[in-house]
Amino acid sequence: MMTSLFSIFEPSSSIFSIPLNWMSTFIGILFLPMVYWASPSRWLMIWSQSMQTLHQELKSMLSMSHVGISLFMISLFSLILFNNFLGLLPYVFTSSSHMAMTLSLSLPIWLTLMIFGWLKHTQHMFAHLVPQGTPSVLMPFMVLIESISNLIRPATLAIRLAANMTAGHLVLTLLSQSGPSIASSTLLSILILSQILLLTLESAVAIIQSYVFTVLSTLYTGEIN
């Protein structure tokens, strides 16, 4: 049962014995650039306005000398959001539910920030380990706690995204597997309605988790300055 349940996250798709599951991650490259659109549409205008709003919000979290990082964070948000929604489609590989992808996104960002911070802002990084107003007796413990907190940041970012995307898919799968055994049309209607509501909730989770991942990465970047 558990093998068939978790197999939804690893569908087999290949050509000439070459696995193509992870190719779905890069399909968004064909659709996101504006030059690939024949003419502006309402969806494109909504997307552009949303990205502009997000850009202003992320820029407010950074210093004036690092506002260009918000453009990178918007690209990160777009990548995660597209893959989250892509995973809601039937028989489509959900790459954002795999630690291989989420950790590949969080670990390089965290490692880059740590290297840059300790090389360029060494005193600030040391000062950040001890919050202002900490009693002298608690300083060693605060250094230990802050160090552990910094070390587990990439893991928490990766696990949060993967776990949230995995949980919703598992619930939808469990409900769908109970459908064939239901004989009552009333219960079947309730089941279908529940799945529609859960799919709507999963769509909201896809947006929220993309936003949370991006905002936390931006906040971690702002701490380095």
Coordinates of C-alpha atoms in Angstrom, one line a residue:
M1 CA 0.0 0.0 0.0
M2 CA 2.7 2.5 1.0
T3 CA 4.7 1.6 -2.1
S4 CA 1.8 2.3 -4.4
L5 CA 0.9 5.4 -2.4
F6 CA 4.2 7.1 -2.7
S7 CA 4.7 6.0 -6.3
I8 CA 2.6 9.0 -7.4
F9 CA 5.6 11.2 -6.8
E10 CA 7.8 9.1 -9.1
P11 CA 5.9 8.4 -12.3
S12 CA 7.9 6.6 -15.0
S13 CA 8.3 8.5 -18.2
S14 CA 11.2 7.8 -20.5
I15 CA 12.2 7.7 -24.1
F16 CA 14.8 5.1 -25.2
S17 CA 15.3 4.2 -21.5
I18 CA 16.3 7.8 -20.7
P19 CA 14.3 9.1 -17.7
L20 CA 12.5 12.4 -18.5
N21 CA 10.7 13.1 -15.2
W22 CA 12.9 16.0 -14.3
M23 CA 12.4 17.6 -17.7
S24 CA 9.1 18.9 -16.5
T25 CA 10.9 21.4 -14.3
F26 CA 12.1 23.3 -17.3
I27 CA 8.9 23.4 -19.3
G28 CA 8.2 26.8 -17.8
I29 CA 11.0 28.3 -19.8
L30 CA 8.9 27.9 -22.9
F31 CA 6.0 29.9 -21.5
L32 CA 7.2 32.6 -19.0
P33 CA 9.1 35.0 -21.3
M34 CA 7.0 37.7 -22.9
V35 CA 8.5 37.2 -26.3
Y36 CA 6.8 33.9 -26.6
W37 CA 3.4 35.5 -26.3
A38 CA 1.7 36.5 -29.6
S39 CA -0.1 39.4 -27.9
P40 CA -0.6 40.7 -24.4
S41 CA -3.5 39.0 -22.5
R42 CA -5.3 39.5 -19.3
W43 CA -3.4 36.6 -17.7
L44 CA -0.1 38.2 -18.7
M45 CA -1.2 41.6 -17.3
I46 CA -2.2 39.9 -14.0
W47 CA 1.1 38.1 -13.9
S48 CA 3.1 41.2 -14.6
Q49 CA 1.3 43.2 -12.0
S50 CA 1.7 40.5 -9.4
M51 CA 5.4 40.3 -10.1
Q52 CA 5.7 44.1 -9.8
T53 CA 4.0 44.0 -6.5
L54 CA 6.2 41.2 -5.3
H55 CA 9.3 43.1 -6.5
Q56 CA 8.3 46.2 -4.4
E57 CA 7.7 44.0 -1.4
L58 CA 11.0 42.1 -1.6
K59 CA 12.9 45.3 -2.3
S60 CA 11.6 46.8 0.9
M61 CA 13.2 43.9 2.8
L62 CA 16.6 44.6 1.3
S63 CA 19.0 47.6 1.5
M64 CA 19.2 50.0 -1.4
S65 CA 22.5 48.5 -2.5
H66 CA 21.0 45.0 -2.9
V67 CA 17.7 45.7 -4.7
G68 CA 18.8 43.7 -7.7
I69 CA 18.6 40.5 -5.6
S70 CA 14.8 40.9 -5.6
L71 CA 14.8 40.1 -9.4
F72 CA 16.6 36.8 -8.6
M73 CA 14.1 36.1 -5.9
I74 CA 11.2 36.7 -8.3
S75 CA 12.7 34.2 -10.7
L76 CA 13.0 31.7 -7.8
F77 CA 9.3 32.4 -6.9
S78 CA 8.2 31.8 -10.5
L79 CA 10.2 28.5 -10.8
I80 CA 8.7 27.1 -7.5
L81 CA 5.2 28.4 -8.3
F82 CA 5.2 26.8 -11.7
N83 CA 6.4 23.4 -10.5
N84 CA 3.9 23.5 -7.6
F85 CA 1.0 24.0 -10.0
L86 CA 2.4 21.5 -12.5
G87 CA 2.4 18.9 -9.8
L88 CA -1.4 19.3 -9.4
L89 CA -2.0 18.0 -12.9
P90 CA -2.8 14.3 -13.2
Y91 CA 0.1 12.0 -14.2
V92 CA 2.6 14.9 -14.0
F93 CA 5.9 14.6 -12.0
T94 CA 5.9 16.7 -8.9
S95 CA 9.5 17.9 -8.7
S96 CA 8.8 20.4 -5.8
S97 CA 7.8 17.5 -3.5
H98 CA 11.3 16.0 -3.8
M99 CA 14.2 17.0 -1.5
A100 CA 16.5 16.7 -4.4
M101 CA 15.0 19.8 -5.9
T102 CA 14.1 21.8 -2.8
L103 CA 17.5 21.2 -1.2
S104 CA 19.2 22.1 -4.5
L105 CA 17.4 25.5 -4.3
S106 CA 17.9 26.3 -0.6
L107 CA 21.5 25.0 0.0
P108 CA 23.3 27.0 -2.7
I109 CA 21.5 30.2 -1.6
W110 CA 22.4 29.7 2.0
L111 CA 25.9 28.6 1.3
T112 CA 26.5 31.7 -0.9
L113 CA 25.1 34.0 1.7
M114 CA 27.3 32.4 4.4
I115 CA 30.5 32.7 2.3
F116 CA 29.7 36.3 1.3
G117 CA 28.8 37.3 4.9
W118 CA 31.8 35.8 6.6
L119 CA 34.2 37.2 4.0
K120 CA 32.8 40.7 3.6
H121 CA 30.9 41.3 6.9
T122 CA 32.8 39.2 9.4
Q123 CA 32.2 41.5 12.4
H124 CA 28.5 41.8 11.6
M125 CA 28.2 38.0 11.4
F126 CA 29.9 37.5 14.8
A127 CA 27.6 40.2 16.3
H128 CA 24.6 38.5 14.8
L129 CA 25.3 35.4 16.9
V130 CA 24.6 37.4 20.1
P131 CA 21.4 39.4 20.1
Q132 CA 21.5 42.8 21.6
G133 CA 20.8 42.9 25.3
T134 CA 21.8 39.3 26.0
P135 CA 23.1 38.8 29.6
S136 CA 26.8 37.8 29.7
V137 CA 25.9 34.4 31.4
L138 CA 23.7 33.4 28.4
M139 CA 26.0 34.6 25.6
P140 CA 27.7 31.1 25.1
F141 CA 24.3 29.5 24.9
M142 CA 23.0 32.1 22.5
V143 CA 26.0 31.6 20.2
L144 CA 25.3 27.9 20.2
I145 CA 21.6 28.4 19.5
E146 CA 22.1 31.0 16.8
S147 CA 24.8 28.8 15.1
I148 CA 22.5 25.8 15.0
S149 CA 19.7 28.0 13.7
N150 CA 21.9 29.2 10.9
L151 CA 23.0 25.7 10.0
I152 CA 19.6 24.2 9.8
R153 CA 18.1 27.0 7.6
P154 CA 18.6 25.3 4.2
A155 CA 17.1 22.0 5.7
T156 CA 14.1 23.8 7.1
L157 CA 13.4 25.7 3.8
A158 CA 13.7 22.4 1.8
I159 CA 11.6 20.3 4.2
R160 CA 8.9 22.9 4.6
L161 CA 8.3 23.1 0.8
A162 CA 8.6 19.4 0.2
A163 CA 6.4 18.3 3.1
N164 CA 3.6 20.7 2.3
M165 CA 3.5 19.6 -1.3
T166 CA 3.7 16.0 -0.3
A167 CA 0.9 16.1 2.3
G168 CA -1.8 17.5 0.0
H169 CA -1.0 15.0 -2.8
L170 CA -1.2 12.1 -0.3
V171 CA -4.6 13.2 0.9
L172 CA -5.9 13.5 -2.6
T173 CA -4.5 10.1 -3.5
L174 CA -6.1 8.4 -0.5
L175 CA -9.5 9.9 -1.3
S176 CA -9.3 8.9 -5.0
Q177 CA -8.4 5.3 -4.1
S178 CA -11.5 5.0 -2.0
G179 CA -13.8 6.1 -4.8
P180 CA -14.2 2.8 -6.7
S181 CA -15.4 1.0 -3.5
I182 CA -18.2 3.5 -2.9
A183 CA -21.6 2.3 -4.1
S184 CA -23.7 5.2 -2.9
S185 CA -24.1 8.1 -5.4
T186 CA -24.5 10.5 -2.5
L187 CA -21.2 9.5 -0.9
L188 CA -19.6 9.6 -4.2
S189 CA -20.8 13.2 -4.8
I190 CA -19.5 14.2 -1.4
L191 CA -16.1 12.6 -2.2
I192 CA -15.9 14.5 -5.5
L193 CA -16.8 17.7 -3.8
S194 CA -14.2 17.1 -1.1
Q195 CA -11.6 16.5 -3.8
I196 CA -12.5 19.7 -5.6
L197 CA -12.2 21.6 -2.3
L198 CA -8.9 20.0 -1.5
L199 CA -7.6 20.8 -5.0
T200 CA -8.5 24.4 -4.4
L201 CA -6.7 24.3 -1.1
E202 CA -3.7 22.8 -2.7
S203 CA -3.6 25.6 -5.3
A204 CA -3.5 28.1 -2.4
V205 CA -0.8 26.1 -0.7
A206 CA 1.2 26.1 -4.0
I207 CA 1.1 29.9 -4.0
I208 CA 1.7 30.3 -0.3
Q209 CA 4.7 27.9 -0.1
S210 CA 6.3 29.6 -3.1
Y211 CA 5.9 33.0 -1.4
V212 CA 7.1 31.7 2.0
F213 CA 10.3 30.2 0.4
T214 CA 11.0 33.4 -1.4
V215 CA 10.4 35.7 1.5
L216 CA 12.5 33.7 3.9
S217 CA 15.3 33.6 1.4
T218 CA 15.1 37.3 1.0
L219 CA 15.1 37.9 4.8
Y220 CA 18.1 35.7 5.2
T221 CA 19.8 37.8 2.5
G222 CA 18.9 41.0 4.3
E223 CA 20.5 39.8 7.5
I224 CA 23.9 39.5 5.8
N225 CA 24.1 43.2 5.1

